[in-house]
Amino acid sequence: QVQLVESGGGLVQAGGSLRLSCAASGRSLSSYAMGWFRQAPGKEREFVAAMTWSGSKIVYADSVKGRFTISRDNAKNTGYLQMNSLKPEDTAVYYCAADEEVGGLGRRGYWGQGTQVTVSS
């Protein structure tokens, strides 16, 4: 089995930056698609970003495009989400996910426990 642990969340002012990390253990994710989702209180979970195992394809939600950058370090078995120019509407619990297929992200596979990101106005 795979265990994912997110970290790096916190409280920042609008316009600030955070980098979220997703450390995986139990199995190498070098051949897995990885992604990030978020969920604000009272709202549905939404897609943020995803990438294939090689990074050949990267997809961002329109709401974060140009501000967020997804990356991974397979040697460290860790994924990252760099978040710049944060807005109050980015406030949510952020979850990382991994799956053997990119289509499985958000539907099956592995999830972390989430890390809270709060952006003040």
Coordinates of N, CA and C in Angstrom, one line a residue:
Q1 N 0.8 -1.2 0.0 CA 0.0 0.0 0.0 C 0.9 1.2 0.0
V2 N 0.2 2.4 -0.3 CA 0.9 3.6 -0.4 C 0.3 4.6 0.6
Q3 N 1.2 5.3 1.3 CA 0.7 6.3 2.2 C 1.3 7.7 1.8
L4 N 0.4 8.6 1.7 CA 0.8 10.0 1.3 C 0.6 10.9 2.5
V5 N 1.5 11.8 2.7 CA 1.4 12.8 3.8 C 1.7 14.2 3.3
E6 N 0.7 15.0 3.4 CA 0.9 16.4 2.9 C 1.5 17.3 4.1
S7 N 2.2 18.3 3.7 CA 2.7 19.3 4.6 C 2.9 20.6 3.9
G8 N 3.1 21.6 4.7 CA 3.4 22.9 4.1 C 2.3 23.9 4.1
G9 N 1.1 23.5 4.6 CA 0.0 24.4 4.6 C 0.2 25.4 5.8
G10 N -0.6 26.4 5.8 CA -0.5 27.5 6.8 C -1.4 28.7 6.5
L11 N -1.1 29.7 7.2 CA -1.9 31.0 7.0 C -1.0 32.0 6.3
V12 N -1.4 32.5 5.2 CA -0.7 33.5 4.5 C -1.6 34.7 4.1
Q13 N -1.0 35.8 3.8 CA -1.7 36.9 3.3 C -1.9 36.8 1.8
A14 N -3.0 37.4 1.3 CA -3.2 37.5 -0.1 C -1.9 38.0 -0.8
G15 N -1.6 37.3 -1.9 CA -0.4 37.6 -2.6 C 0.8 36.9 -2.2
G16 N 0.7 36.2 -1.1 CA 1.8 35.4 -0.6 C 2.0 34.0 -1.3
S17 N 2.9 33.3 -0.8 CA 3.2 32.0 -1.4 C 3.4 30.9 -0.4
L18 N 3.1 29.7 -0.8 CA 3.3 28.5 0.0 C 3.8 27.4 -0.9
R19 N 4.5 26.4 -0.4 CA 4.8 25.2 -1.1 C 4.4 24.0 -0.3
L20 N 3.5 23.3 -0.9 CA 3.0 22.1 -0.3 C 3.8 20.9 -0.8
S21 N 4.0 20.0 0.2 CA 4.8 18.8 -0.1 C 3.9 17.6 0.1
C22 N 4.1 16.5 -0.7 CA 3.4 15.3 -0.5 C 4.4 14.1 -0.5
A23 N 4.7 13.6 0.7 CA 5.7 12.6 0.8 C 5.0 11.2 0.7
A24 N 5.5 10.4 -0.1 CA 4.9 9.0 -0.3 C 5.8 8.0 0.4
S25 N 5.2 7.0 0.9 CA 5.9 5.9 1.5 C 5.2 4.6 1.2
G26 N 5.9 3.5 1.3 CA 5.3 2.2 1.1 C 5.5 1.6 -0.3
R27 N 5.7 2.5 -1.3 CA 5.9 2.1 -2.6 C 6.4 3.3 -3.4
S28 N 7.2 3.0 -4.4 CA 7.7 4.1 -5.3 C 6.6 4.5 -6.2
L29 N 6.4 5.8 -6.3 CA 5.4 6.4 -7.2 C 6.0 6.9 -8.5
S30 N 7.2 6.4 -8.8 CA 7.8 6.9 -10.0 C 7.1 6.7 -11.3
S31 N 6.2 5.8 -11.3 CA 5.4 5.5 -12.5 C 3.9 5.9 -12.3
Y32 N 3.6 6.6 -11.3 CA 2.3 7.0 -11.0 C 2.0 8.4 -11.4
A33 N 0.8 8.7 -11.8 CA 0.3 10.0 -12.0 C 0.0 10.6 -10.6
M34 N 0.3 11.9 -10.5 CA 0.1 12.6 -9.2 C -0.8 13.8 -9.4
G35 N -1.5 14.2 -8.4 CA -2.3 15.4 -8.5 C -2.7 16.0 -7.2
W36 N -3.2 17.2 -7.3 CA -3.7 17.9 -6.1 C -5.1 18.3 -6.3
F37 N -5.9 18.2 -5.2 CA -7.2 18.6 -5.1 C -7.4 19.5 -3.9
R38 N -8.5 20.2 -3.8 CA -8.8 21.0 -2.6 C -10.3 21.0 -2.4
Q39 N -10.6 21.3 -1.1 CA -12.0 21.3 -0.7 C -12.1 22.4 0.4
A40 N -13.0 23.4 0.1 CA -13.3 24.4 1.0 C -14.5 24.0 1.8
P41 N -14.7 24.5 3.0 CA -15.8 24.2 3.8 C -17.1 24.4 3.1
G42 N -18.0 23.4 3.1 CA -19.3 23.6 2.5 C -19.3 23.5 1.0
K43 N -18.1 23.2 0.4 CA -18.0 23.2 -1.1 C -17.5 21.8 -1.5
E44 N -17.7 21.5 -2.8 CA -17.3 20.3 -3.3 C -15.8 20.3 -3.5
R45 N -15.2 19.1 -3.5 CA -13.8 18.9 -3.8 C -13.6 19.3 -5.3
E46 N -12.5 20.0 -5.5 CA -12.2 20.4 -6.9 C -10.8 20.1 -7.3
F47 N -10.6 19.9 -8.5 CA -9.3 19.6 -9.1 C -8.5 20.8 -9.1
V48 N -7.2 20.7 -8.8 CA -6.2 21.8 -8.8 C -5.2 21.6 -9.9
A49 N -4.5 20.5 -9.9 CA -3.4 20.2 -10.8 C -3.1 18.7 -10.8
A50 N -2.5 18.3 -11.9 CA -2.1 16.9 -12.1 C -0.9 16.8 -13.1
M51 N -0.2 15.7 -13.0 CA 0.9 15.5 -13.9 C 1.1 14.0 -14.0
T52 N 1.6 13.6 -15.2 CA 1.9 12.2 -15.5 C 3.2 11.9 -14.8
W53 N 3.6 10.6 -14.8 CA 4.8 10.2 -14.0 C 6.0 10.9 -14.6
S54 N 6.1 11.1 -15.9 CA 7.3 11.7 -16.5 C 7.2 13.2 -16.5
G55 N 6.1 13.8 -16.2 CA 5.9 15.2 -16.4 C 5.7 15.7 -17.8
S56 N 5.4 14.7 -18.7 CA 5.2 15.1 -20.1 C 3.9 15.8 -20.3
K57 N 3.0 15.5 -19.4 CA 1.7 16.2 -19.4 C 1.3 16.8 -18.1
I58 N 1.1 18.1 -18.0 CA 0.7 18.7 -16.8 C -0.6 19.5 -17.1
V59 N -1.5 19.4 -16.2 CA -2.8 20.1 -16.3 C -3.1 20.9 -15.1
Y60 N -3.6 22.1 -15.3 CA -4.0 22.9 -14.2 C -5.5 23.4 -14.3
A61 N -6.1 23.5 -13.2 CA -7.4 24.2 -13.2 C -7.3 25.6 -13.6
D62 N -8.2 26.1 -14.4 CA -8.2 27.5 -14.8 C -8.0 28.5 -13.7
S63 N -8.5 28.2 -12.5 CA -8.5 29.1 -11.4 C -7.1 29.2 -10.8
V64 N -6.2 28.3 -11.1 CA -4.8 28.4 -10.6 C -3.8 28.5 -11.6
K65 N -4.1 28.4 -12.9 CA -3.2 28.5 -13.9 C -2.4 29.8 -13.9
G66 N -1.1 29.6 -14.0 CA -0.2 30.8 -14.0 C 0.2 31.2 -12.6
R67 N -0.4 30.6 -11.6 CA 0.0 30.9 -10.2 C 0.5 29.7 -9.5
F68 N 0.0 28.5 -9.8 CA 0.5 27.3 -9.1 C 1.4 26.5 -10.1
T69 N 2.3 25.8 -9.5 CA 3.2 24.9 -10.3 C 3.3 23.5 -9.6
I70 N 2.9 22.5 -10.3 CA 3.0 21.2 -9.8 C 4.4 20.6 -10.2
S71 N 5.0 19.8 -9.3 CA 6.3 19.2 -9.7 C 6.4 17.9 -8.8
R72 N 7.5 17.2 -9.1 CA 7.7 16.0 -8.3 C 9.2 15.7 -8.4
D73 N 9.7 15.0 -7.4 CA 11.0 14.5 -7.3 C 10.9 13.1 -7.0
N74 N 11.0 12.3 -8.1 CA 10.8 10.8 -8.0 C 11.9 10.2 -7.1
A75 N 13.1 10.8 -7.1 CA 14.2 10.2 -6.2 C 13.8 10.3 -4.8
K76 N 13.0 11.4 -4.4 CA 12.6 11.6 -3.0 C 11.2 11.0 -2.8
N77 N 10.6 10.5 -3.9 CA 9.2 10.0 -3.8 C 8.3 11.1 -3.2
T78 N 8.4 12.3 -3.7 CA 7.7 13.4 -3.1 C 7.1 14.3 -4.2
G79 N 5.9 14.7 -4.1 CA 5.3 15.7 -5.0 C 5.2 17.0 -4.3
Y80 N 5.1 18.1 -5.2 CA 5.0 19.4 -4.7 C 4.0 20.2 -5.4
L81 N 3.5 21.2 -4.7 CA 2.6 22.2 -5.3 C 3.1 23.6 -4.8
Q82 N 3.7 24.3 -5.7 CA 4.1 25.7 -5.4 C 3.0 26.6 -5.7
M83 N 2.6 27.4 -4.7 CA 1.4 28.3 -4.9 C 1.9 29.7 -4.7
N84 N 1.8 30.5 -5.7 CA 2.1 31.9 -5.7 C 0.9 32.7 -5.9
S85 N 1.0 34.0 -5.5 CA 0.0 35.0 -5.7 C -1.4 34.4 -5.2
L86 N -1.3 34.0 -4.0 CA -2.5 33.3 -3.4 C -3.6 34.3 -3.2
K87 N -4.8 33.8 -3.3 CA -6.0 34.6 -3.2 C -6.9 34.0 -2.0
P88 N -7.7 34.8 -1.4 CA -8.6 34.3 -0.4 C -9.4 33.1 -0.9
E89 N -9.8 33.1 -2.1 CA -10.6 32.0 -2.6 C -9.8 30.7 -2.8
D90 N -8.5 30.7 -2.6 CA -7.6 29.5 -2.5 C -7.7 28.8 -1.2
T91 N -8.3 29.4 -0.2 CA -8.5 28.8 1.1 C -9.2 27.5 1.0
A92 N -8.6 26.5 1.5 CA -9.2 25.1 1.4 C -8.2 24.1 2.1
V93 N -8.7 22.9 2.3 CA -7.8 21.8 2.6 C -7.3 21.2 1.3
Y94 N -6.0 21.1 1.2 CA -5.4 20.6 0.0 C -5.0 19.1 0.2
Y95 N -5.3 18.3 -0.8 CA -5.0 16.9 -0.7 C -4.2 16.5 -1.9
C96 N -3.2 15.7 -1.7 CA -2.5 15.1 -2.8 C -3.1 13.7 -3.1
A97 N -2.9 13.3 -4.4 CA -3.4 12.0 -4.8 C -2.4 11.4 -5.8
A98 N -2.5 10.1 -5.8 CA -1.7 9.3 -6.7 C -2.4 8.1 -7.2
D99 N -2.2 7.8 -8.5 CA -2.9 6.6 -9.1 C -2.0 6.1 -10.2
E100 N -2.2 4.9 -10.5 CA -1.5 4.3 -11.7 C -1.9 4.9 -13.0
E101 N -3.1 5.5 -13.0 CA -3.6 6.2 -14.3 C -4.0 7.6 -13.9
V102 N -3.8 8.5 -14.8 CA -4.2 9.9 -14.5 C -5.7 10.0 -14.4
G103 N -6.4 9.1 -15.1 CA -7.8 9.2 -15.0 C -8.4 8.7 -13.7
G104 N -7.5 8.0 -12.9 CA -8.0 7.5 -11.6 C -7.9 8.6 -10.5
L105 N -7.2 9.7 -10.8 CA -7.0 10.7 -9.8 C -8.4 11.3 -9.4
G106 N -8.6 11.4 -8.1 CA -9.9 11.9 -7.7 C -11.0 10.9 -7.7
R107 N -10.7 9.7 -8.2 CA -11.7 8.6 -8.3 C -11.3 7.4 -7.5
R108 N -10.1 7.1 -7.5 CA -9.6 5.9 -6.8 C -8.1 6.2 -6.4
G109 N -7.5 5.2 -6.0 CA -6.0 5.3 -5.7 C -5.8 5.8 -4.3
Y110 N -4.8 6.6 -4.1 CA -4.3 7.0 -2.8 C -4.5 8.5 -2.6
W111 N -4.7 8.8 -1.3 CA -4.9 10.2 -0.9 C -4.2 10.4 0.4
G112 N -3.8 11.7 0.6 CA -3.2 12.1 1.8 C -4.2 12.6 2.8
Q113 N -3.8 13.0 3.9 CA -4.7 13.4 5.0 C -5.2 14.9 4.8
G114 N -4.5 15.6 4.0 CA -4.8 17.0 3.7 C -4.0 18.0 4.6
T115 N -3.8 19.1 4.0 CA -3.2 20.2 4.8 C -4.0 21.5 4.5
Q116 N -4.2 22.2 5.6 CA -5.0 23.4 5.5 C -4.2 24.6 5.0
V117 N -4.8 25.3 4.0 CA -4.2 26.5 3.5 C -5.3 27.6 3.7
T118 N -4.9 28.7 4.4 CA -5.8 29.8 4.6 C -5.1 31.1 4.1
V119 N -5.8 31.8 3.3 CA -5.3 33.0 2.7 C -6.2 34.2 3.2
S120 N -5.6 35.1 3.9 CA -6.3 36.2 4.4 C -6.3 37.4 3.4
S121 N -7.3 38.2 3.5 CA -7.5 39.3 2.5 C -6.8 40.5 3.1

